[in-house]
mmCIF file of C-alpha atoms in Angstrom:
data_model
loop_
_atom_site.group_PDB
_atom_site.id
_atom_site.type_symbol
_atom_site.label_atom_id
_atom_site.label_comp_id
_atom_site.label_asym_id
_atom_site.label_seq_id
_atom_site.Cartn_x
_atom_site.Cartn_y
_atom_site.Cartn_z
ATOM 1 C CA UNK A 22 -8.571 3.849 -7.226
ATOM 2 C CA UNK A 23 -10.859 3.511 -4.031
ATOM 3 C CA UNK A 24 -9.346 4.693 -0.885
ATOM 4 C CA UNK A 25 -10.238 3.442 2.228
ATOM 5 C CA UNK A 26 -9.646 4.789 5.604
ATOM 6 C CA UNK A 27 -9.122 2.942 8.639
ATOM 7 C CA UNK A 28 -7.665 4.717 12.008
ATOM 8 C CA UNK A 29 -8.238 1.883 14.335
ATOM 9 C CA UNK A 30 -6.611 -0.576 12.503
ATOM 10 C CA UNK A 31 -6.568 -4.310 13.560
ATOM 11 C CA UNK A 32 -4.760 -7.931 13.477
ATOM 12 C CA UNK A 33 -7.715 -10.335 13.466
ATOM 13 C CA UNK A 34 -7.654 -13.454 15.038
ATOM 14 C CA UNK A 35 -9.789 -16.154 14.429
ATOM 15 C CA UNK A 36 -10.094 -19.397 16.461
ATOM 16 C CA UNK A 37 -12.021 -22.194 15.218
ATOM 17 C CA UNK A 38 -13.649 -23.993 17.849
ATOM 18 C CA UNK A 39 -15.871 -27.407 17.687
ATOM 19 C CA UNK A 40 -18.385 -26.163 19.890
ATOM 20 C CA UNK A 41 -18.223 -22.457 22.150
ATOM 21 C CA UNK A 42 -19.349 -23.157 25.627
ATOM 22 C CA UNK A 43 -18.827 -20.928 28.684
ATOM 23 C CA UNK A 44 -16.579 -21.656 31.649
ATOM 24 C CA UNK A 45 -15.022 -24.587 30.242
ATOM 25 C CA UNK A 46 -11.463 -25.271 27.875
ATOM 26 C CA UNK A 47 -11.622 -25.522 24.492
ATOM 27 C CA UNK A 48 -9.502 -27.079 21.962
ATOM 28 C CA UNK A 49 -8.747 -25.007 19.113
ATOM 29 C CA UNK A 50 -8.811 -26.718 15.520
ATOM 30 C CA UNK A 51 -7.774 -23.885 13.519
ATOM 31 C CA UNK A 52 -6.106 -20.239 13.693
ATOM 32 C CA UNK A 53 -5.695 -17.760 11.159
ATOM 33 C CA UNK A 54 -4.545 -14.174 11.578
ATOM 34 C CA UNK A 55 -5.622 -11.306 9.193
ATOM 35 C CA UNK A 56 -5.311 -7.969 8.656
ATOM 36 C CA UNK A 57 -7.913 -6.345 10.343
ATOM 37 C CA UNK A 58 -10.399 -3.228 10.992
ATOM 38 C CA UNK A 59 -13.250 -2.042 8.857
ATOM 39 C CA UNK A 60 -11.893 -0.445 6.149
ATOM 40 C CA UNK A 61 -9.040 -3.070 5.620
ATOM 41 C CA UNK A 62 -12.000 -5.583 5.398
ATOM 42 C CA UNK A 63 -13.860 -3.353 2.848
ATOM 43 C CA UNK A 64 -10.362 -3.241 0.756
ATOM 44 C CA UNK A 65 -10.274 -6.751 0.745
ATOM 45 C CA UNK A 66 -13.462 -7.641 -0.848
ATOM 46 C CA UNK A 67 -13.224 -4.771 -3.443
ATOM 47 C CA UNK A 68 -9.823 -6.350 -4.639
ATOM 48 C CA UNK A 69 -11.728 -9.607 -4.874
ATOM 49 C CA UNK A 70 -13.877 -7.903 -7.036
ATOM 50 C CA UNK A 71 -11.360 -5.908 -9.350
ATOM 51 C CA UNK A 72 -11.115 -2.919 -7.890
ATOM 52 C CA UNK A 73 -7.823 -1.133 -7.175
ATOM 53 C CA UNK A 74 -7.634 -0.563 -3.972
ATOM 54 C CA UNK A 75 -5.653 1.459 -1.222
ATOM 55 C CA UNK A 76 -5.759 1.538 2.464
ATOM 56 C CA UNK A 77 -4.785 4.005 4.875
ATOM 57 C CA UNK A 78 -4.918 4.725 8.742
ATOM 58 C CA UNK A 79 -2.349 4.184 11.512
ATOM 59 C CA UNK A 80 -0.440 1.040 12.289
ATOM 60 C CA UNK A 81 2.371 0.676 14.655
ATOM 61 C CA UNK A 82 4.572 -2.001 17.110
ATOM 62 C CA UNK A 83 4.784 -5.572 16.484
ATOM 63 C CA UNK A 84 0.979 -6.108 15.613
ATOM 64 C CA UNK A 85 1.143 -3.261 13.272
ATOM 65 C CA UNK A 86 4.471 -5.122 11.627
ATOM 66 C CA UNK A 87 2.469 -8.699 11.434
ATOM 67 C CA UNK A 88 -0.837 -6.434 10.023
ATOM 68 C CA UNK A 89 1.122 -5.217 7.318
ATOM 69 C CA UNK A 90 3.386 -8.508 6.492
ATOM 70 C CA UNK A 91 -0.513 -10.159 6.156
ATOM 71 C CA UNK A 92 -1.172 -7.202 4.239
ATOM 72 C CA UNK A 93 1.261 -7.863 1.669
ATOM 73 C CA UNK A 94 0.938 -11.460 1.222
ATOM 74 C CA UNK A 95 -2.675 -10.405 -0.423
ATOM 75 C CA UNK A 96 -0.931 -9.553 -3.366
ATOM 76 C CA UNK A 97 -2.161 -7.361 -5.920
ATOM 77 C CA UNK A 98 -5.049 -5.080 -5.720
ATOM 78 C CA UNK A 99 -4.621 -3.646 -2.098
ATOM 79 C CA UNK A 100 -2.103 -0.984 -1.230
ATOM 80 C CA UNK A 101 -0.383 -0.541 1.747
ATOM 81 C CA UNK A 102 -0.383 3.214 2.838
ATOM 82 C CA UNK A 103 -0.809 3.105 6.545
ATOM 83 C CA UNK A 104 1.136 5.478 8.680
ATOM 84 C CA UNK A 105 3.361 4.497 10.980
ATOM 85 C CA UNK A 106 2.950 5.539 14.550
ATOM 86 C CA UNK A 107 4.642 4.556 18.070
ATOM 87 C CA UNK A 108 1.929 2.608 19.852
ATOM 88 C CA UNK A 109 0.893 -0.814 19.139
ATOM 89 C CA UNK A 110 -2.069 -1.629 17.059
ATOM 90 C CA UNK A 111 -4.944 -3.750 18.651
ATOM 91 C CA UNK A 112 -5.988 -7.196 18.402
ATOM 92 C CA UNK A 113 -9.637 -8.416 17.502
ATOM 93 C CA UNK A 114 -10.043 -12.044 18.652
ATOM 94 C CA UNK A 115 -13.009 -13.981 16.994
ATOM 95 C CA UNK A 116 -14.221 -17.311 18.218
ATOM 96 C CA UNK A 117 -16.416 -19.639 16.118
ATOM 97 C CA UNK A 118 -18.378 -21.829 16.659
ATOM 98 C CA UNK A 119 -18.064 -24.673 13.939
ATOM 99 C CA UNK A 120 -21.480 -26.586 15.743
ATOM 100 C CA UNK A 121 -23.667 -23.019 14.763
ATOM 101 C CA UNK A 122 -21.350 -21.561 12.874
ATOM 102 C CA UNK A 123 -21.795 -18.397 15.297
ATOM 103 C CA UNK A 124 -18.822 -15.909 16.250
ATOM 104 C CA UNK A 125 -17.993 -14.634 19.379
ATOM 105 C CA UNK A 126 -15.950 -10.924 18.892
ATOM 106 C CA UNK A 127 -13.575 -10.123 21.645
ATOM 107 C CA UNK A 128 -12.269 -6.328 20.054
ATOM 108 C CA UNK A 129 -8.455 -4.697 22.316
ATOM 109 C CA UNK A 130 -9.050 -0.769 22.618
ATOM 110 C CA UNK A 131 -6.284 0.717 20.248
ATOM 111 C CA UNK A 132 -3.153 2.626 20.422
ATOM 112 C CA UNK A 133 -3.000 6.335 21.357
ATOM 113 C CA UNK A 134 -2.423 8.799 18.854
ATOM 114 C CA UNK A 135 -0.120 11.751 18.878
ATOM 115 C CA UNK A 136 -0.714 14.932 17.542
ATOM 116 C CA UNK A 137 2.738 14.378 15.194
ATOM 117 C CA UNK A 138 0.862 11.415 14.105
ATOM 118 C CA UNK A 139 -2.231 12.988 13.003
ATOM 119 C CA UNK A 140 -0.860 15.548 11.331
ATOM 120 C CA UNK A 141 1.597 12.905 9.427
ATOM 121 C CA UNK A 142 -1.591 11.837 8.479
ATOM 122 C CA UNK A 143 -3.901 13.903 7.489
ATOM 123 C CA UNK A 144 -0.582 15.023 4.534
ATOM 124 C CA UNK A 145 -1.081 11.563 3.273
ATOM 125 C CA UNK A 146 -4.512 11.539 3.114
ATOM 126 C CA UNK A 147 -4.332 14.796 1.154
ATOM 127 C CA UNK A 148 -1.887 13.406 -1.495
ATOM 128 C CA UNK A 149 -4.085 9.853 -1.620
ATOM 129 C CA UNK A 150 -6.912 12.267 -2.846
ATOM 130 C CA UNK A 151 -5.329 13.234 -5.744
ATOM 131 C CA UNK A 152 -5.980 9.592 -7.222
ATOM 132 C CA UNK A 153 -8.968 8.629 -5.206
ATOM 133 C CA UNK A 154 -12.430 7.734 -7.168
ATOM 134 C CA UNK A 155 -14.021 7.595 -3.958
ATOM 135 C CA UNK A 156 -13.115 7.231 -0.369
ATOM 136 C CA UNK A 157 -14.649 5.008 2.764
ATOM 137 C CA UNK A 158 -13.901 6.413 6.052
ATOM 138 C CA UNK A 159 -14.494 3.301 8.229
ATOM 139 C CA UNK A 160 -14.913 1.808 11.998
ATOM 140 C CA UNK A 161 -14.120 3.670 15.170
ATOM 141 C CA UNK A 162 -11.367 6.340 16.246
ATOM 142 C CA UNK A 163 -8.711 5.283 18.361
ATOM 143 C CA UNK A 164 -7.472 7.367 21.182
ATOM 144 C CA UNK A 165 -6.239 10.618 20.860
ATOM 145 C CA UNK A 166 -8.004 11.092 16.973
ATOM 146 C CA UNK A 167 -10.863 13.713 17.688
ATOM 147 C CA UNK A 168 -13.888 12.948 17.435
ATOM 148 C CA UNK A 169 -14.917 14.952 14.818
ATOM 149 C CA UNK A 170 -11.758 13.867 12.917
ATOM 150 C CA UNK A 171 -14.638 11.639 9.743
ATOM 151 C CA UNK A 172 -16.301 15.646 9.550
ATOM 152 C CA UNK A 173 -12.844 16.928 8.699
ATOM 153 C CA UNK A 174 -11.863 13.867 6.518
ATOM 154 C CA UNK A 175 -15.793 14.153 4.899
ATOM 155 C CA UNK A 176 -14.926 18.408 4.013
ATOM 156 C CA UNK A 177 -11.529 17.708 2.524
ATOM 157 C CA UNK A 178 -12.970 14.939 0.378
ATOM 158 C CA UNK A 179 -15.615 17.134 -0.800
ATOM 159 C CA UNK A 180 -12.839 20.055 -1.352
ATOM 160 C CA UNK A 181 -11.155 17.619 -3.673
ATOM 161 C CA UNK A 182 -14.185 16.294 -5.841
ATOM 162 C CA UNK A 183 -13.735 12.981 -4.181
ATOM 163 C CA UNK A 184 -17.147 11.002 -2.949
ATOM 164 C CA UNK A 185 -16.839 9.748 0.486
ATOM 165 C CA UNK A 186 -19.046 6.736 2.129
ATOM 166 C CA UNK A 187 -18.872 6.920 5.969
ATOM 167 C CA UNK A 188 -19.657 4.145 7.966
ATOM 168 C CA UNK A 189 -19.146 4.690 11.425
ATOM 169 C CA UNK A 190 -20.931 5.018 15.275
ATOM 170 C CA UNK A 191 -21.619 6.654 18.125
ATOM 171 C CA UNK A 192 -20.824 10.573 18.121
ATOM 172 C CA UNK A 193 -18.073 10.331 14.794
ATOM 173 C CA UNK A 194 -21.421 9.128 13.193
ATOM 174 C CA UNK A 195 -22.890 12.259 14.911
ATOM 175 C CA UNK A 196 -20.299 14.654 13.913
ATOM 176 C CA UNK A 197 -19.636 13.387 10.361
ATOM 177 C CA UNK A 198 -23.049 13.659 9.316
ATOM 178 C CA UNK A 199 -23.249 16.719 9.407
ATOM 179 C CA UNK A 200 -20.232 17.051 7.108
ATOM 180 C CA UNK A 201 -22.574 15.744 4.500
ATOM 181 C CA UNK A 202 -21.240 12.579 3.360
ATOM 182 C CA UNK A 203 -22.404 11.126 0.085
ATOM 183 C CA UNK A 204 -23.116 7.774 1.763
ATOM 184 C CA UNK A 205 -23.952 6.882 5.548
ATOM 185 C CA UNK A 206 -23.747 3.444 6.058
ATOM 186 C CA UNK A 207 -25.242 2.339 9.485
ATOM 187 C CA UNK A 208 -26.695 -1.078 10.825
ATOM 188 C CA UNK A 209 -29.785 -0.186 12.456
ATOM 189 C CA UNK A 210 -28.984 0.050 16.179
ATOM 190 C CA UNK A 211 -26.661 3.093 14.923
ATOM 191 C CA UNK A 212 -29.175 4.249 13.040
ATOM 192 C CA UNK A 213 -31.560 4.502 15.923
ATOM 193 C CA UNK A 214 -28.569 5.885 18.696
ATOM 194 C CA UNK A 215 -28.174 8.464 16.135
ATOM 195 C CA UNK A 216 -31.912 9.345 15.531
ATOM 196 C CA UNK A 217 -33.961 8.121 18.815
ATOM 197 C CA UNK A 218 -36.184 6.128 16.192
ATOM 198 C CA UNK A 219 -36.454 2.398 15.942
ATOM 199 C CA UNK A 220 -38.748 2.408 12.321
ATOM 200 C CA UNK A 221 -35.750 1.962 9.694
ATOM 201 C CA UNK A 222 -37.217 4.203 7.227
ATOM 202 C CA UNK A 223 -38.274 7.166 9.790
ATOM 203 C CA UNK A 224 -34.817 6.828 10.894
ATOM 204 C CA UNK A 225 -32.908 6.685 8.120
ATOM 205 C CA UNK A 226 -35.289 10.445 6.488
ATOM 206 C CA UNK A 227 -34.150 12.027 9.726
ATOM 207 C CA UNK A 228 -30.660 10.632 9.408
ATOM 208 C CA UNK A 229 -30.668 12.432 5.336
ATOM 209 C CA UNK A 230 -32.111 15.784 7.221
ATOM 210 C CA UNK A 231 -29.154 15.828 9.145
ATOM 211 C CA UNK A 232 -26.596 15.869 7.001
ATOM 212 C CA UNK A 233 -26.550 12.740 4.626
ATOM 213 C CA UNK A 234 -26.906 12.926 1.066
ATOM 214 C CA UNK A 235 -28.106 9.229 0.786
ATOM 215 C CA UNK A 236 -28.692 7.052 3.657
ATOM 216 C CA UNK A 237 -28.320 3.104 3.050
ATOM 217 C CA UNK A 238 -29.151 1.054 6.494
ATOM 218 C CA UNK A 239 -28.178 -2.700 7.186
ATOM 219 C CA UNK A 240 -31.086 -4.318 7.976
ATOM 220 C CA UNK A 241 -29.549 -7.691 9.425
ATOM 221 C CA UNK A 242 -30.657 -10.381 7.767
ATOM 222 C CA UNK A 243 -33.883 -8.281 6.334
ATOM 223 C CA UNK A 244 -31.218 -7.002 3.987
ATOM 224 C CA UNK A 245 -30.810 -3.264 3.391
ATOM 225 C CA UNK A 246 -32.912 -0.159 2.947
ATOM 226 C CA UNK A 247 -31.626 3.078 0.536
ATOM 227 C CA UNK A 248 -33.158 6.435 1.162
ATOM 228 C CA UNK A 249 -31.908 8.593 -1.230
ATOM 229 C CA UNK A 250 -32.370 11.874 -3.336
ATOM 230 C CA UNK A 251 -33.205 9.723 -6.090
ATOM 231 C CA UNK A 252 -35.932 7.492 -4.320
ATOM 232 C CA UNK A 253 -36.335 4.842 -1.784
ATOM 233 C CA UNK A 254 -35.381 1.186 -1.798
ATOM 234 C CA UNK A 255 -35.141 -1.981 -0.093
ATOM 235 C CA UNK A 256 -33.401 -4.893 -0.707
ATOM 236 C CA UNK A 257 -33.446 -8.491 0.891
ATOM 237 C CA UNK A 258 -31.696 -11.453 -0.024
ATOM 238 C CA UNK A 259 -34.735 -14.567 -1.377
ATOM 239 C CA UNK A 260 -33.433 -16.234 2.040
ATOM 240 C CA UNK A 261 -31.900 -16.656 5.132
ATOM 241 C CA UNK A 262 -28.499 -17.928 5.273
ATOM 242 C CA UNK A 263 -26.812 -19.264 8.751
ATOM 243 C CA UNK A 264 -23.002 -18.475 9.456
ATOM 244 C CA UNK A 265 -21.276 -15.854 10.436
ATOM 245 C CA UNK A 266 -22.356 -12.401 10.374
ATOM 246 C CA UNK A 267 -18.894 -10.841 11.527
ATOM 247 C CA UNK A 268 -18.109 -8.849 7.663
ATOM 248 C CA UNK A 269 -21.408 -8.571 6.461
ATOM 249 C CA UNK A 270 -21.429 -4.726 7.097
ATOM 250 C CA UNK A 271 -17.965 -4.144 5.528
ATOM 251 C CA UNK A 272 -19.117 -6.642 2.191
ATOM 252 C CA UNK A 273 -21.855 -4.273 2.429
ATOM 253 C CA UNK A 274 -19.824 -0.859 2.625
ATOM 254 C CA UNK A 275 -17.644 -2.477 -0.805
ATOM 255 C CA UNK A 276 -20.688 -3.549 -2.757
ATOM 256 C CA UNK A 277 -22.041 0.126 -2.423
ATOM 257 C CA UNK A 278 -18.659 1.818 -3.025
ATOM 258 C CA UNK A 279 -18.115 -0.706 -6.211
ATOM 259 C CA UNK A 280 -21.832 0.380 -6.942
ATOM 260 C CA UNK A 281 -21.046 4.066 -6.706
ATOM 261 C CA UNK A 282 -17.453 4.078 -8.841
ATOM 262 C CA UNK A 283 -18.918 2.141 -11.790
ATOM 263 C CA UNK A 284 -22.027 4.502 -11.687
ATOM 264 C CA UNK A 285 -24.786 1.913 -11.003
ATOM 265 C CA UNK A 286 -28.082 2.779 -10.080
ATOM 266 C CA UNK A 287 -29.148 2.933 -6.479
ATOM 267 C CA UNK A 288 -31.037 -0.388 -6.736
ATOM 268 C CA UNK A 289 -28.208 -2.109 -8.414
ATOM 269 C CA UNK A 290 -26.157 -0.795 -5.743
ATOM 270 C CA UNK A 291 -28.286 -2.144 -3.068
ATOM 271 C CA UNK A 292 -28.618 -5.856 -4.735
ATOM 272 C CA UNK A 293 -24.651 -6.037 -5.063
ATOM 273 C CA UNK A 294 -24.508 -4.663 -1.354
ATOM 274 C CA UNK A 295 -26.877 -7.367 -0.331
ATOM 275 C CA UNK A 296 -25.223 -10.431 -2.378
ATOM 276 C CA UNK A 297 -21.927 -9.989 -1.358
ATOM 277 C CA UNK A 298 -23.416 -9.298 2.412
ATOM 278 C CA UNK A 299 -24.516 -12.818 2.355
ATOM 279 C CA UNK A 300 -21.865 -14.026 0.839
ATOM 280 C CA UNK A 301 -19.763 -12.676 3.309
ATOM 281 C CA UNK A 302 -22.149 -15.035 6.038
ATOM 282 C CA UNK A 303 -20.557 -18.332 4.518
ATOM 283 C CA UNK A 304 -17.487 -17.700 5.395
ATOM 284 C CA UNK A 305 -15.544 -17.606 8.756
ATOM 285 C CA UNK A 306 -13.546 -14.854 8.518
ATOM 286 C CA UNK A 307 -14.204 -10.585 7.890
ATOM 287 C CA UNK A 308 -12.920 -9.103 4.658
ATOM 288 C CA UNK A 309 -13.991 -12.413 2.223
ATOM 289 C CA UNK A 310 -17.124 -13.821 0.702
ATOM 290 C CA UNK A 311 -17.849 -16.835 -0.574
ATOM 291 C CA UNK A 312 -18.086 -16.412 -4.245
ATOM 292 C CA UNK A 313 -20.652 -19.100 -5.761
ATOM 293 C CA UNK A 314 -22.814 -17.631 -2.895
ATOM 294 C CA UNK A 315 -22.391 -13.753 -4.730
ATOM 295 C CA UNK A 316 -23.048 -15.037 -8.065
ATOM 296 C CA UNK A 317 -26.091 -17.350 -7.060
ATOM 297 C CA UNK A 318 -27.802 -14.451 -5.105
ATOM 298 C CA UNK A 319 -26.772 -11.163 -7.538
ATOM 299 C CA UNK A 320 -29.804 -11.999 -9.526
ATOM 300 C CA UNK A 321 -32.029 -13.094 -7.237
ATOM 301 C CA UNK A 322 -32.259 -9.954 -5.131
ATOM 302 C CA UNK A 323 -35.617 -8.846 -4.695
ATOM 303 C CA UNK A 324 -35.568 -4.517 -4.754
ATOM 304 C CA UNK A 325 -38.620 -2.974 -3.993
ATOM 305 C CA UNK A 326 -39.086 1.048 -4.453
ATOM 306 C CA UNK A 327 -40.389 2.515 -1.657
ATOM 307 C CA UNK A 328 -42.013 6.447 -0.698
ATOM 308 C CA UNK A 329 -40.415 9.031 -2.042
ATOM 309 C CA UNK A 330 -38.111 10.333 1.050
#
């Protein structure tokens, strides 16, 4: 099974909206309520694709008892192993546009986290190993998780034979790193906050010197770019599709874990990264993809072998 880590987990809510305009009412024409955070997302769309899937993190109060009802109503092919804690898991609220298709993300700061908590944790994340084919340690760290909380996660992994893809910000990005993680997975604003560079494949070398064993950078709608021990790659979809981009990371992050635990090769990775990435565009919501889309674009990926890193 894949194993996916989320510690700041979320209930997303979407509002659908004709058209998003400041300062003025709006009429809502549709609301749907999901469960939420990176790694849940990244869960989701592996189970669409056949993978046996759990999820674990924190999830607490009466948000964290809707996120896990929504949870189970997916059915098959998602586990529920989330810890419980005291505090109240966050809300994400997404607004889209139906005019542009365009979201606006409004994202709660999330519960605090007690030091019985963590520790409950980190036991279950030790026994999920034991069955784990590979692991995602996703989004940011709520408060009271330390920051270098993804480097511990990363070294226990390791200990255990287990891969790990970490796709994550700001100093955690920083910190896990240097852990060594299989798989770094950041857009490239992250990329460059973490380097100082804004050339993708400058960045994403110095990002491998640091700590990365393969480094494999959203490039927006310019698709992705792979730097690897293997080689260098880039892959972009044969054209630009409008929607919203809210999801396309974490489509990403599950077409390069599904990639990694059927043993594809890096540019098959990339192109299944990429597809469902756009896929994940046409829809309105994070943790789906539209189908047709994935199957239209799989083949059409255009992967290009770069410089040897």
């Amino acid at each position: 099974m894949i194993l996916t880590v989320t510690l700041n987990t979320a209930l997303d809510i979407t509002y659908q909206v004709p058209r998003l305009r400041a300062h003025t009412t709006h009429r809502v024409t549709e609301v749907t309520e999901r469960p939420g955070g990176k790694g849940l997302n990244v869960a989701r769309v592996l189970a669409a694709l056949g993978h046996r899937t759990v999820v674990t993190g924190f999830a607490g109060g009466v948000t964290g008892t809707v996120l896990r009802e929504r949870l189970a109503e997916l059915g098959g092919g998602v586990t529920d192993a989330l810890v419980p804690i005291a505090g109240t898991t966050r809300r994400t609220v997404g607004v889209v546009d139906a005019d542009s298709g365009d979201s606006t993300q409004l994202n709660e700061p999330g519960p605090i986290v007690t030091t019985p908590e963590r520790s409950a944790f980190l036991r279950a994340y030790a026994e999920l190993l034991r069955e784990a084919s590979a692991v995602a340690l996703c989004g940011s760290l709520p408060p009271g998780v330390p920051v270098g909380t993804y480097a511990r996660l990363i070294r226990d992994a390791r200990a255990a034979g287990v891969p790990t893809l970490l796709d994550t910000s700001g100093e955690p990005l920083r910190r896990g790193i240097a852990a060594r993680p299989d798989i770094v997975k950041p857009n490239a604003d992250e990329l460059a906050g973490l380097t100082g560079s804004t050339e993708p494949l400058r960045a994403a070398r110095d990002a491998q010197r640091r700590g990365a064993r393969a480094v494999a950078a959203s490039l927006g709608a310019d698709g992705m770019l792979a730097v690897t021990s293997e080689g260098t790659w880039r892959a972009a979809p044969p054209r630009r599709l409008a929607g919203n981009p809210t999801g396309a990371g974490d489509s990403a992050v599950a077409g390069l874990l599904s990639g990694l635990v059927d043993g594809a090769p890096w540019p098959d990775r990339l192109a299944r990264a990429v597809a469902l990435s756009a896929a994940a565009v046409r829809v309105p919501a994070a943790g789906e993809f539209d189908r047709a889309t994935y199957e239209e674009l799989l083949g059409r990926i255009e992967v290009t072998e770069g410089p040897a890193a």
